[in-house]
């Protein structure tokens, strides 16, 4: 029998867990789990999601042993893979991350702008804790594949605080955009070969090949007119929430103004921030949409299944989100050297960016981790944008580690979504109060 794997999902109570488990079990012939452990610090939430995970295992691989636990030793002992997807502070804190900046007419977003900086200050120490559990209990060749956001700040902080940890930080946004591109180009997502550079949630596609064929210019022409919204009949994207449809459509405005490269959708928050704020509802943000949508749906489904024994699981199967993390894990497990966009220490890969930047670029995923491709020099506009954002992220990591108010204020002030140091200080001071149970003390 080929090797089987013990896999932990950190943040087992996540709305994405059933979808990730489905994607894992789809690969059981190549990537067989002996044990799946859900680990969370919120037992009741995890137990509810666990009801649906148990159903997914019954449906797709009943041989898998399922463990739900809040005990780190039980969760991590001899673990081979750890999928991390914590939301420190839950959606309630995401709501504040989004609403506090909007009070000052600044972008309110989960991972970008002041919301992302606040989220980063909450997540750094809990992520270190997970790494330390893995170092203490997991198999010596463990790999953490991390989705926990804000991945850019988490990646930078973990490299500084735990440089030897076997952790690979990933993001499904570029993959989701490539899914849309595959709908637009009428090809298979897995045939798309992207050239790309940036930081997490702050990057650009420089070339899109389908197999050997360069289809970049054709795609740019489409995106200039339609953004990343595929033609009606070709994609499940049409069923996304309205705010996501707006995000995909908004790429056309970025493409028209900055025609060199195809943007990550997150660039809208940094380059079109005033428009974003103008169209934001300060009393009902994306966090509210998710709490009233995805989060409510999954707990209603668990309730329904527990009472009726009936459930349609398909709405919880998450497409590229689950597929991507499993593709990366399998490449690590079997040394497949698959080419994926992941976060890696720059070390000259992007020639004119700082060596210590955590860049998101194409890498070959080996059993020893990502091998970066060489991107070369990037044009001035993109270099300037990235260096400002990278310095902001570097300063918020240092602020967390040193407990430095001054560095936190500098980080907020450097963020392109924030118009002045005065506004930065107002938002920071209000966020310090809102996050008093989560942030390191800043003096
Ligand atoms: N990297 C990406 O591209 C990507 C894509 C999607 C989601 N995400 C991230 O994945 C995470 C989960 O998203 P979600 O919407 O499912 O969140 P969610 O709130 O539904 O679930 C998160 C879970 O994490 C748990 N948790 C919080 N702190 C913890 C800790 N210290 N230890 C263990 N568990 C802890 C919570 O109790 C909760 O059950 C978020 O950080 C989100 O931003 C990242
Ligand atoms: O606003 P959300 O919680 O729906 O999504 C925020 C995340 O958006 C990107 O990931 C996914 C998203 O999780 C999924 O719901 C769907 O909308 O598509 C997105 C792209 O696949 C982003 O990569 C994550 O970092 C965000 O947390
Ligand atoms: Mn992401």
Short mmCIF file of C-alpha atoms and ligand atoms in Angstrom, two decimals:
data_model
loop_
_atom_site.label_atom_id
_atom_site.label_comp_id
_atom_site.label_asym_id
_atom_site.label_seq_id
_atom_site.Cartn_x
_atom_site.Cartn_y
_atom_site.Cartn_z
CA UNK A 1 0.00 0.00 0.00
CA UNK A 2 1.38 3.44 -0.85
CA UNK A 3 2.05 5.87 1.99
CA UNK A 4 -1.00 7.29 3.68
CA UNK A 5 -1.09 10.65 5.42
CA UNK A 6 -2.22 12.14 8.72
CA UNK A 7 -3.60 15.60 7.92
CA UNK A 8 -4.70 18.38 10.27
CA UNK A 9 -7.00 21.25 9.33
CA UNK A 10 -6.30 24.16 11.69
CA UNK A 11 -9.46 26.23 11.90
CA UNK A 12 -11.60 23.14 11.47
CA UNK A 13 -14.64 25.30 12.18
CA UNK A 14 -13.98 27.21 8.98
CA UNK A 15 -16.73 27.69 6.40
CA UNK A 16 -14.29 26.23 3.86
CA UNK A 17 -13.55 22.96 5.68
CA UNK A 18 -16.16 20.72 3.98
CA UNK A 19 -14.97 21.95 0.58
CA UNK A 20 -11.32 21.33 1.35
CA UNK A 21 -12.14 17.84 2.68
CA UNK A 22 -14.06 17.07 -0.54
CA UNK A 23 -11.05 18.20 -2.61
CA UNK A 24 -8.76 16.01 -0.48
CA UNK A 25 -10.95 12.92 -0.88
CA UNK A 26 -11.22 13.48 -4.63
CA UNK A 27 -7.50 12.62 -4.67
CA UNK A 28 -7.67 9.56 -2.41
CA UNK A 29 -6.18 7.25 -5.07
CA UNK A 30 -2.97 9.29 -5.13
CA UNK A 31 -3.09 11.17 -1.79
CA UNK A 32 -4.72 8.77 0.65
CA UNK A 33 -5.52 10.01 4.16
CA UNK A 34 -5.37 7.56 7.05
CA UNK A 35 -6.50 10.22 9.49
CA UNK A 36 -8.09 13.66 9.20
CA UNK A 37 -7.99 15.82 12.30
CA UNK A 38 -9.90 19.06 12.73
CA UNK A 39 -8.26 21.42 15.23
CA UNK A 40 -9.83 24.66 16.45
CA UNK A 41 -9.91 26.83 19.57
CA UNK A 42 -13.72 27.12 19.32
CA UNK A 43 -15.13 23.63 20.06
CA UNK A 44 -18.80 24.36 19.47
CA UNK A 45 -18.14 25.93 16.08
CA UNK A 46 -15.89 23.09 14.97
CA UNK A 47 -18.33 20.44 16.21
CA UNK A 48 -21.07 21.95 14.01
CA UNK A 49 -18.89 22.03 10.90
CA UNK A 50 -17.65 18.56 11.89
CA UNK A 51 -21.17 17.19 11.35
CA UNK A 52 -20.86 18.08 7.64
CA UNK A 53 -17.25 16.90 7.40
CA UNK A 54 -18.34 13.50 8.75
CA UNK A 55 -20.94 13.38 5.95
CA UNK A 56 -18.32 14.22 3.30
CA UNK A 57 -16.08 11.40 4.55
CA UNK A 58 -19.02 8.96 4.50
CA UNK A 59 -19.74 10.05 0.93
CA UNK A 60 -16.22 9.89 -0.51
CA UNK A 61 -13.88 7.79 1.69
CA UNK A 62 -15.41 6.13 4.76
CA UNK A 63 -12.03 4.51 5.61
CA UNK A 64 -10.64 7.86 6.82
CA UNK A 65 -10.50 8.20 10.61
CA UNK A 66 -11.97 11.58 11.62
CA UNK A 67 -10.84 13.30 14.82
CA UNK A 68 -12.24 16.60 16.12
CA UNK A 69 -10.12 18.16 18.83
CA UNK A 70 -9.10 21.35 20.58
CA UNK A 71 -6.07 19.62 22.09
CA UNK A 72 -2.80 20.47 20.27
CA UNK A 73 -1.02 17.23 21.20
CA UNK A 74 -3.92 15.13 19.91
CA UNK A 75 -4.15 17.28 16.78
CA UNK A 76 -0.51 17.53 15.74
CA UNK A 77 1.19 14.30 16.91
CA UNK A 78 2.89 12.63 13.91
CA UNK A 79 0.96 14.91 11.50
CA UNK A 80 2.32 14.92 7.94
CA UNK A 81 0.36 17.88 6.54
CA UNK A 82 -1.23 20.81 8.32
CA UNK A 83 -3.70 22.96 6.36
CA UNK A 84 -3.97 26.22 8.31
CA UNK A 85 -7.02 28.45 7.89
CA UNK A 86 -7.58 30.38 11.09
CA UNK A 87 -9.66 33.55 11.32
CA UNK A 88 -8.38 35.11 14.53
CA UNK A 89 -11.24 37.13 15.97
CA UNK A 90 -13.79 35.49 13.67
CA UNK A 91 -16.07 37.51 11.40
CA UNK A 92 -16.95 39.92 14.19
CA UNK A 93 -13.41 41.33 14.11
CA UNK A 94 -13.41 41.26 10.29
CA UNK A 95 -16.50 43.46 10.47
CA UNK A 96 -14.59 45.97 12.61
CA UNK A 97 -11.54 45.72 10.33
CA UNK A 98 -13.82 46.79 7.48
CA UNK A 99 -16.04 49.34 9.25
CA UNK A 100 -13.53 51.36 11.28
CA UNK A 101 -11.55 52.58 8.20
CA UNK A 102 -14.79 53.42 6.35
CA UNK A 103 -15.64 55.90 9.15
CA UNK A 104 -12.62 57.87 7.84
CA UNK A 105 -13.48 57.35 4.14
CA UNK A 106 -10.70 54.78 3.82
CA UNK A 107 -11.02 51.36 2.17
CA UNK A 108 -12.52 48.82 4.56
CA UNK A 109 -11.25 45.40 3.52
CA UNK A 110 -10.38 42.01 5.06
CA UNK A 111 -6.71 41.84 4.05
CA UNK A 112 -5.95 45.23 2.44
CA UNK A 113 -5.43 48.67 3.96
CA UNK A 114 -5.83 49.23 7.71
CA UNK A 115 -8.17 46.23 7.97
CA UNK A 116 -5.42 43.94 6.72
CA UNK A 117 -2.86 45.49 9.05
CA UNK A 118 -5.21 44.99 12.00
CA UNK A 119 -5.85 41.40 10.93
CA UNK A 120 -2.11 40.83 10.64
CA UNK A 121 -1.46 42.07 14.17
CA UNK A 122 -4.08 39.57 15.42
CA UNK A 123 -2.76 36.59 13.47
CA UNK A 124 1.03 36.67 13.89
CA UNK A 125 1.30 35.15 17.38
CA UNK A 126 -1.39 32.46 16.87
CA UNK A 127 0.44 31.37 13.69
CA UNK A 128 3.73 31.13 15.59
CA UNK A 129 1.90 28.97 18.14
CA UNK A 130 0.78 26.58 15.39
CA UNK A 131 4.33 26.31 14.04
CA UNK A 132 5.64 25.58 17.55
CA UNK A 133 3.04 22.83 17.99
CA UNK A 134 4.19 21.29 14.71
CA UNK A 135 7.84 21.53 15.68
CA UNK A 136 6.98 19.82 19.00
CA UNK A 137 4.47 17.15 17.93
CA UNK A 138 4.30 16.68 14.14
CA UNK A 139 6.38 14.34 11.97
CA UNK A 140 9.89 15.69 11.30
CA UNK A 141 9.02 16.22 7.60
CA UNK A 142 5.74 18.02 8.29
CA UNK A 143 4.50 20.72 5.95
CA UNK A 144 2.16 23.53 6.91
CA UNK A 145 0.28 24.81 3.88
CA UNK A 146 -1.15 28.09 5.09
CA UNK A 147 -4.27 29.90 3.88
CA UNK A 148 -4.66 31.95 7.08
CA UNK A 149 -4.83 35.61 6.17
CA UNK A 150 -3.48 38.16 5.82
CA UNK A 151 -1.08 35.79 4.11
CA UNK A 152 1.36 38.52 3.06
CA UNK A 153 1.93 39.66 6.66
CA UNK A 154 1.79 36.12 8.05
CA UNK A 155 4.39 34.97 5.52
CA UNK A 156 6.73 37.86 6.31
CA UNK A 157 6.33 37.45 10.08
CA UNK A 158 6.84 33.68 10.03
CA UNK A 159 10.01 34.03 7.98
CA UNK A 160 11.35 36.48 10.58
CA UNK A 161 10.18 34.62 13.70
CA UNK A 162 10.44 30.97 12.58
CA UNK A 163 12.80 30.98 9.55
CA UNK A 164 13.29 27.19 9.65
CA UNK A 165 9.60 26.29 9.82
CA UNK A 166 8.27 24.07 7.07
CA UNK A 167 5.48 26.45 6.10
CA UNK A 168 4.29 27.42 2.62
CA UNK A 169 1.92 30.38 2.36
CA UNK A 170 -0.56 30.30 -0.50
CA UNK A 171 -3.48 32.27 -1.92
CA UNK A 172 -6.35 31.15 -4.14
CA UNK A 173 -6.98 34.56 -5.73
CA UNK A 174 -4.60 34.17 -8.70
CA UNK A 175 -5.94 30.64 -9.22
CA UNK A 176 -9.51 31.92 -9.13
CA UNK A 177 -8.63 34.60 -11.67
CA UNK A 178 -7.01 31.90 -13.84
CA UNK A 179 -10.25 29.90 -13.51
CA UNK A 180 -12.09 32.90 -14.92
CA UNK A 181 -9.42 33.27 -17.62
CA UNK A 182 -9.95 29.63 -18.59
CA UNK A 183 -13.68 30.35 -18.98
CA UNK A 184 -12.88 33.41 -21.09
CA UNK A 185 -10.30 31.60 -23.24
CA UNK A 186 -12.42 28.44 -23.34
CA UNK A 187 -9.61 26.20 -22.10
CA UNK A 188 -8.83 24.04 -19.07
CA UNK A 189 -7.61 25.98 -16.00
CA UNK A 190 -4.73 23.53 -15.60
CA UNK A 191 -3.46 24.31 -19.12
CA UNK A 192 -2.87 27.95 -18.17
CA UNK A 193 0.80 28.82 -17.53
CA UNK A 194 1.00 32.21 -15.78
CA UNK A 195 3.98 34.53 -15.46
CA UNK A 196 3.28 36.70 -12.44
CA UNK A 197 4.94 38.91 -9.84
CA UNK A 198 3.96 40.80 -6.69
CA UNK A 199 3.26 40.39 -3.02
CA UNK A 200 0.23 38.47 -1.80
CA UNK A 201 -2.95 40.34 -2.80
CA UNK A 202 -0.77 42.87 -4.59
CA UNK A 203 0.41 41.59 -7.99
CA UNK A 204 0.10 41.30 -11.76
CA UNK A 205 0.07 38.63 -14.48
CA UNK A 206 2.72 39.50 -17.09
CA UNK A 207 2.00 36.67 -19.51
CA UNK A 208 -0.72 34.04 -19.92
CA UNK A 209 0.14 30.98 -22.00
CA UNK A 210 -2.28 28.15 -22.72
CA UNK A 211 0.09 25.25 -23.16
CA UNK A 212 2.77 26.79 -25.41
CA UNK A 213 0.48 29.42 -26.97
CA UNK A 214 0.83 33.01 -25.71
CA UNK A 215 -2.74 34.35 -25.38
CA UNK A 216 -1.90 37.42 -23.29
CA UNK A 217 -2.92 40.14 -25.76
CA UNK A 218 -6.19 38.42 -26.63
CA UNK A 219 -7.00 38.21 -22.93
CA UNK A 220 -6.07 41.84 -22.30
CA UNK A 221 -8.47 42.92 -25.06
CA UNK A 222 -11.29 40.98 -23.35
CA UNK A 223 -10.46 42.21 -19.85
CA UNK A 224 -10.38 45.85 -21.02
CA UNK A 225 -14.06 45.42 -21.98
CA UNK A 226 -15.42 42.88 -19.49
CA UNK A 227 -12.97 42.60 -16.62
CA UNK A 228 -12.60 39.01 -15.40
CA UNK A 229 -16.30 38.22 -15.74
CA UNK A 230 -16.52 35.23 -18.09
CA UNK A 231 -19.10 35.03 -20.89
CA UNK A 232 -22.48 34.12 -19.40
CA UNK A 233 -22.65 30.46 -20.23
CA UNK A 234 -19.19 29.35 -19.18
CA UNK A 235 -18.69 29.70 -15.48
CA UNK A 236 -19.98 29.18 -11.98
CA UNK A 237 -18.52 32.62 -11.31
CA UNK A 238 -21.86 34.04 -12.38
CA UNK A 239 -23.29 32.66 -9.15
CA UNK A 240 -20.85 34.55 -6.95
CA UNK A 241 -22.09 37.21 -4.56
CA UNK A 242 -22.73 40.62 -6.17
CA UNK A 243 -19.65 42.12 -4.51
CA UNK A 244 -17.44 39.49 -6.10
CA UNK A 245 -19.02 40.11 -9.50
CA UNK A 246 -18.28 43.81 -9.04
CA UNK A 247 -14.67 42.97 -8.14
CA UNK A 248 -14.17 40.81 -11.21
CA UNK A 249 -15.83 43.43 -13.44
CA UNK A 250 -13.69 46.23 -11.93
CA UNK A 251 -10.54 44.70 -13.40
CA UNK A 252 -11.49 46.40 -16.69
CA UNK A 253 -10.87 49.80 -15.15
CA UNK A 254 -7.43 48.77 -13.92
CA UNK A 255 -6.62 47.20 -17.32
CA UNK A 256 -7.60 50.39 -19.17
CA UNK A 257 -5.41 52.63 -17.00
CA UNK A 258 -2.39 50.33 -16.58
CA UNK A 259 -2.20 48.32 -19.82
CA UNK A 260 1.19 46.64 -19.26
CA UNK A 261 -0.05 43.71 -17.17
CA UNK A 262 -3.23 41.91 -16.06
CA UNK A 263 -3.97 42.92 -12.44
CA UNK A 264 -4.74 40.84 -9.39
CA UNK A 265 -8.27 41.94 -8.42
CA UNK A 266 -6.93 43.22 -5.09
CA UNK A 267 -5.17 46.09 -6.87
CA UNK A 268 -8.55 47.84 -7.01
CA UNK A 269 -8.24 48.70 -3.31
CA UNK A 270 -4.90 50.45 -3.82
CA UNK A 271 -5.48 52.09 -7.21
CA UNK A 272 -9.24 52.79 -7.15
CA UNK A 273 -9.67 53.28 -3.40
CA UNK A 274 -11.82 56.42 -3.58
CA UNK A 275 -14.26 54.72 -5.96
CA UNK A 276 -14.37 51.65 -3.70
CA UNK A 277 -15.16 53.81 -0.64
CA UNK A 278 -17.84 55.73 -2.59
CA UNK A 279 -19.61 52.43 -3.40
CA UNK A 280 -19.18 50.93 0.08
CA UNK A 281 -22.04 50.68 2.56
CA UNK A 282 -20.45 51.78 5.82
CA UNK A 283 -23.09 49.89 7.78
CA UNK A 284 -23.08 46.66 5.77
CA UNK A 285 -19.73 45.41 4.51
CA UNK A 286 -18.42 42.15 2.99
CA UNK A 287 -18.15 40.69 6.51
CA UNK A 288 -21.91 41.17 6.93
CA UNK A 289 -22.54 39.58 3.53
CA UNK A 290 -20.51 36.52 4.53
CA UNK A 291 -22.10 36.29 7.99
CA UNK A 292 -25.54 36.48 6.35
CA UNK A 293 -24.45 34.18 3.49
CA UNK A 294 -21.70 31.61 3.61
CA UNK A 295 -21.47 31.41 7.40
CA UNK A 296 -25.23 31.25 7.95
CA UNK A 297 -25.64 28.64 5.18
CA UNK A 298 -23.11 26.24 6.63
CA UNK A 299 -24.53 26.28 10.15
CA UNK A 300 -28.12 26.02 8.89
CA UNK A 301 -27.03 23.02 6.80
CA UNK A 302 -25.42 21.37 9.82
CA UNK A 303 -28.60 21.96 11.83
CA UNK A 304 -30.79 20.60 9.03
CA UNK A 305 -28.63 17.50 8.61
CA UNK A 306 -28.62 16.78 12.33
CA UNK A 307 -32.40 17.01 12.52
CA UNK A 308 -33.43 15.45 9.19
CA UNK A 309 -30.45 13.30 8.11
CA UNK A 310 -30.85 14.93 4.69
CA UNK A 311 -28.36 17.35 3.13
CA UNK A 312 -27.19 18.55 -0.29
CA UNK A 313 -23.46 19.09 0.24
CA UNK A 314 -22.66 20.50 -3.22
CA UNK A 315 -23.03 24.19 -2.21
CA UNK A 316 -20.13 23.64 0.22
CA UNK A 317 -17.71 22.19 -2.33
CA UNK A 318 -15.40 25.13 -2.95
CA UNK A 319 -13.90 24.58 -6.39
CA UNK A 320 -10.46 26.13 -6.85
CA UNK A 321 -10.14 27.00 -3.15
CA UNK A 322 -10.01 23.34 -2.15
CA UNK A 323 -8.39 22.09 -5.35
CA UNK A 324 -5.44 24.47 -5.09
CA UNK A 325 -4.31 23.66 -1.56
CA UNK A 326 -4.50 19.95 -2.35
CA UNK A 327 -2.51 20.39 -5.60
CA UNK A 328 0.22 22.18 -3.63
CA UNK A 329 0.24 19.55 -0.86
CA UNK A 330 0.52 16.70 -3.38
CA UNK A 331 3.46 18.40 -5.08
CA UNK A 332 5.19 18.68 -1.69
CA UNK A 333 4.30 15.09 -0.79
CA UNK A 334 5.50 13.47 -4.03
CA UNK A 335 8.17 15.96 -5.16
CA UNK A 336 6.10 16.65 -8.29
CA UNK A 337 7.79 20.02 -8.98
CA UNK A 338 4.45 21.45 -10.13
CA UNK A 339 4.60 25.14 -11.08
CA UNK A 340 2.38 27.22 -8.81
CA UNK A 341 2.17 30.86 -7.66
CA UNK A 342 3.16 30.81 -3.99
CA UNK A 343 4.89 33.09 -1.50
CA UNK A 344 8.67 32.77 -1.28
CA UNK A 345 11.65 34.84 -0.10
CA UNK A 346 12.67 36.99 -3.09
CA UNK A 347 16.46 36.50 -2.93
CA UNK A 348 16.93 38.17 -6.32
CA UNK A 349 14.11 36.38 -8.15
CA UNK A 350 12.65 39.83 -8.85
CA UNK A 351 15.96 41.55 -9.54
CA UNK A 352 15.03 45.10 -8.45
CA UNK A 353 13.03 44.29 -5.32
CA UNK A 354 14.49 43.78 -1.81
CA UNK A 355 16.00 40.31 -1.25
CA UNK A 356 13.94 39.89 1.94
CA UNK A 357 10.58 40.65 0.32
CA UNK A 358 8.10 37.75 0.46
CA UNK A 359 7.09 37.75 -3.19
CA UNK A 360 4.28 35.80 -4.84
CA UNK A 361 5.75 34.38 -8.04
CA UNK A 362 5.79 31.12 -10.02
CA UNK A 363 7.69 28.40 -8.13
CA UNK A 364 8.32 24.70 -8.68
CA UNK A 365 6.99 22.89 -5.61
CA UNK A 366 9.42 20.18 -4.48
CA UNK A 367 9.38 17.98 -1.36
CA UNK A 368 11.79 20.51 0.18
CA UNK A 369 9.57 23.47 -0.65
CA UNK A 370 9.26 26.09 -3.39
CA UNK A 371 12.03 26.67 -5.95
CA UNK A 372 11.57 30.20 -7.27
CA UNK A 373 11.65 31.05 -10.95
CA UNK A 374 13.69 34.09 -12.08
CA UNK A 375 11.38 37.00 -12.83
CA UNK A 376 14.08 39.58 -13.65
CA UNK A 377 13.63 43.36 -13.52
CA UNK A 378 10.17 44.88 -13.19
CA UNK A 379 9.17 48.34 -14.50
CA UNK A 380 9.32 51.42 -12.27
CA UNK A 381 5.58 51.81 -11.62
CA UNK A 382 5.22 48.25 -10.30
CA UNK A 383 8.52 48.44 -8.39
CA UNK A 384 7.41 51.67 -6.69
CA UNK A 385 3.98 50.28 -5.78
CA UNK A 386 5.42 47.05 -4.39
CA UNK A 387 8.25 48.65 -2.45
CA UNK A 388 5.81 50.95 -0.62
CA UNK A 389 3.52 48.04 0.27
CA UNK A 390 6.45 45.81 1.23
CA UNK A 391 7.83 48.47 3.58
CA UNK A 392 4.35 48.85 5.13
CA UNK A 393 4.12 45.10 5.74
CA UNK A 394 7.69 44.93 7.05
CA UNK A 395 6.92 47.72 9.55
CA UNK A 396 3.72 46.12 10.85
CA UNK A 397 5.62 42.88 11.45
CA UNK A 398 8.33 44.78 13.33
CA UNK A 399 5.64 46.69 15.26
CA UNK A 400 4.13 43.36 16.37
CA UNK A 401 7.48 41.89 17.37
CA UNK A 402 8.80 44.99 19.14
CA UNK A 403 5.49 46.23 20.51
CA UNK A 404 6.21 49.50 18.75
CA UNK A 405 3.42 52.09 18.37
CA UNK A 406 5.71 54.27 16.22
CA UNK A 407 6.34 51.46 13.73
CA UNK A 408 2.63 50.62 13.62
CA UNK A 409 1.86 54.27 12.86
CA UNK A 410 4.59 54.29 10.20
CA UNK A 411 3.09 51.13 8.64
CA UNK A 412 -0.41 52.61 8.57
CA UNK A 413 0.92 55.88 7.15
CA UNK A 414 2.82 54.08 4.38
CA UNK A 415 -0.24 52.15 3.24
CA UNK A 416 -1.45 53.51 -0.11
CA UNK A 417 -5.11 53.30 0.98
CA UNK A 418 -4.56 55.88 3.76
CA UNK A 419 -4.39 59.57 2.70
CA UNK A 420 -2.41 61.12 5.59
CA UNK A 421 -0.56 60.48 8.83
CA UNK A 422 -3.42 62.16 10.73
CA UNK A 423 -5.99 59.74 9.31
CA UNK A 424 -3.55 56.86 9.88
CA UNK A 425 -3.27 57.84 13.56
CA UNK A 426 -7.04 58.16 14.01
CA UNK A 427 -7.66 54.71 12.50
CA UNK A 428 -4.77 53.09 14.37
CA UNK A 429 -5.85 54.48 17.74
CA UNK A 430 -9.44 53.30 17.24
CA UNK A 431 -8.21 49.88 16.12
CA UNK A 432 -5.97 49.55 19.17
CA UNK A 433 -9.07 49.85 21.36
CA UNK A 434 -11.12 47.47 19.20
CA UNK A 435 -8.32 44.87 19.20
CA UNK A 436 -7.31 45.09 22.85
CA UNK A 437 -8.00 41.36 23.34
CA UNK A 438 -5.90 40.33 20.33
CA UNK A 439 -3.01 42.69 19.46
CA UNK A 440 0.39 42.72 21.12
CA UNK A 441 0.61 45.82 23.32
CA UNK A 442 1.94 48.80 21.30
CA UNK A 443 3.88 51.45 23.23
N1 LIG B 1 -5.08 32.57 1.44
C1 LIG B 1 -6.23 32.67 0.75
O1 LIG B 1 -6.23 32.95 -0.45
C2 LIG B 1 -7.52 32.44 1.46
C3 LIG B 1 -8.70 32.05 0.78
C4 LIG B 1 -9.87 31.91 1.53
C5 LIG B 1 -9.85 32.09 2.91
N2 LIG B 1 -8.67 32.45 3.51
C6 LIG B 1 -8.54 32.62 4.95
O2 LIG B 1 -8.83 31.40 5.58
C7 LIG B 1 -9.22 31.67 6.92
C8 LIG B 1 -10.53 30.98 7.23
O3 LIG B 1 -11.53 31.66 6.52
P1 LIG B 1 -13.08 31.37 6.89
O4 LIG B 1 -13.90 32.38 6.17
O5 LIG B 1 -13.35 29.94 6.69
O6 LIG B 1 -13.10 31.68 8.46
P2 LIG B 1 -14.08 31.09 9.57
O7 LIG B 1 -14.26 32.17 10.58
O8 LIG B 1 -15.27 30.47 8.94
O9 LIG B 1 -13.22 29.91 10.27
C9 LIG B 1 -12.00 30.18 10.85
C10 LIG B 1 -11.82 29.22 12.01
O10 LIG B 1 -10.56 29.50 12.62
C11 LIG B 1 -10.72 29.29 14.00
N3 LIG B 1 -9.64 29.90 14.76
C12 LIG B 1 -9.48 31.20 15.02
N4 LIG B 1 -8.37 31.39 15.78
C13 LIG B 1 -7.82 30.16 15.96
C14 LIG B 1 -6.66 29.67 16.65
N5 LIG B 1 -5.83 30.52 17.29
N6 LIG B 1 -6.39 28.33 16.64
C15 LIG B 1 -7.22 27.49 15.98
N7 LIG B 1 -8.34 27.88 15.32
C16 LIG B 1 -8.62 29.20 15.31
C17 LIG B 1 -12.11 29.86 14.31
O11 LIG B 1 -12.60 29.41 15.55
C18 LIG B 1 -12.90 29.37 13.11
O12 LIG B 1 -13.53 28.14 13.37
C19 LIG B 1 -9.28 33.20 7.03
O13 LIG B 1 -8.02 33.67 7.51
C20 LIG B 1 -9.45 33.64 5.60
O14 LIG B 1 -9.02 34.97 5.36
C21 LIG B 1 -7.53 32.62 2.82
O1 LIG B 2 -14.97 37.86 0.97
P1 LIG B 2 -14.80 36.36 1.04
O2 LIG B 2 -14.63 35.86 2.48
O3 LIG B 2 -15.80 35.58 0.25
O4 LIG B 2 -13.44 36.05 0.29
C1 LIG B 2 -12.27 36.61 0.79
C2 LIG B 2 -11.19 35.75 0.19
O5 LIG B 2 -11.19 36.01 -1.23
C3 LIG B 2 -10.22 35.29 -1.97
O6 LIG B 2 -10.45 33.87 -1.90
C4 LIG B 2 -11.67 33.31 -2.50
C5 LIG B 2 -12.84 33.38 -1.57
O7 LIG B 2 -12.47 32.70 -0.39
C6 LIG B 2 -14.05 32.62 -2.15
O8 LIG B 2 -15.15 32.82 -1.29
C7 LIG B 2 -14.39 33.17 -3.50
O9 LIG B 2 -15.08 34.38 -3.32
O10 LIG B 2 -13.31 33.38 -4.35
C8 LIG B 2 -12.09 33.92 -3.80
C9 LIG B 2 -11.03 33.56 -4.79
O11 LIG B 2 -11.08 32.13 -4.90
C10 LIG B 2 -8.82 35.60 -1.41
O12 LIG B 2 -7.84 34.84 -2.07
C11 LIG B 2 -8.77 35.29 0.07
O13 LIG B 2 -7.48 35.62 0.56
C12 LIG B 2 -9.83 36.07 0.80
O14 LIG B 2 -9.85 35.70 2.18
MN1 LIG B 3 -5.83 35.23 -0.84
#
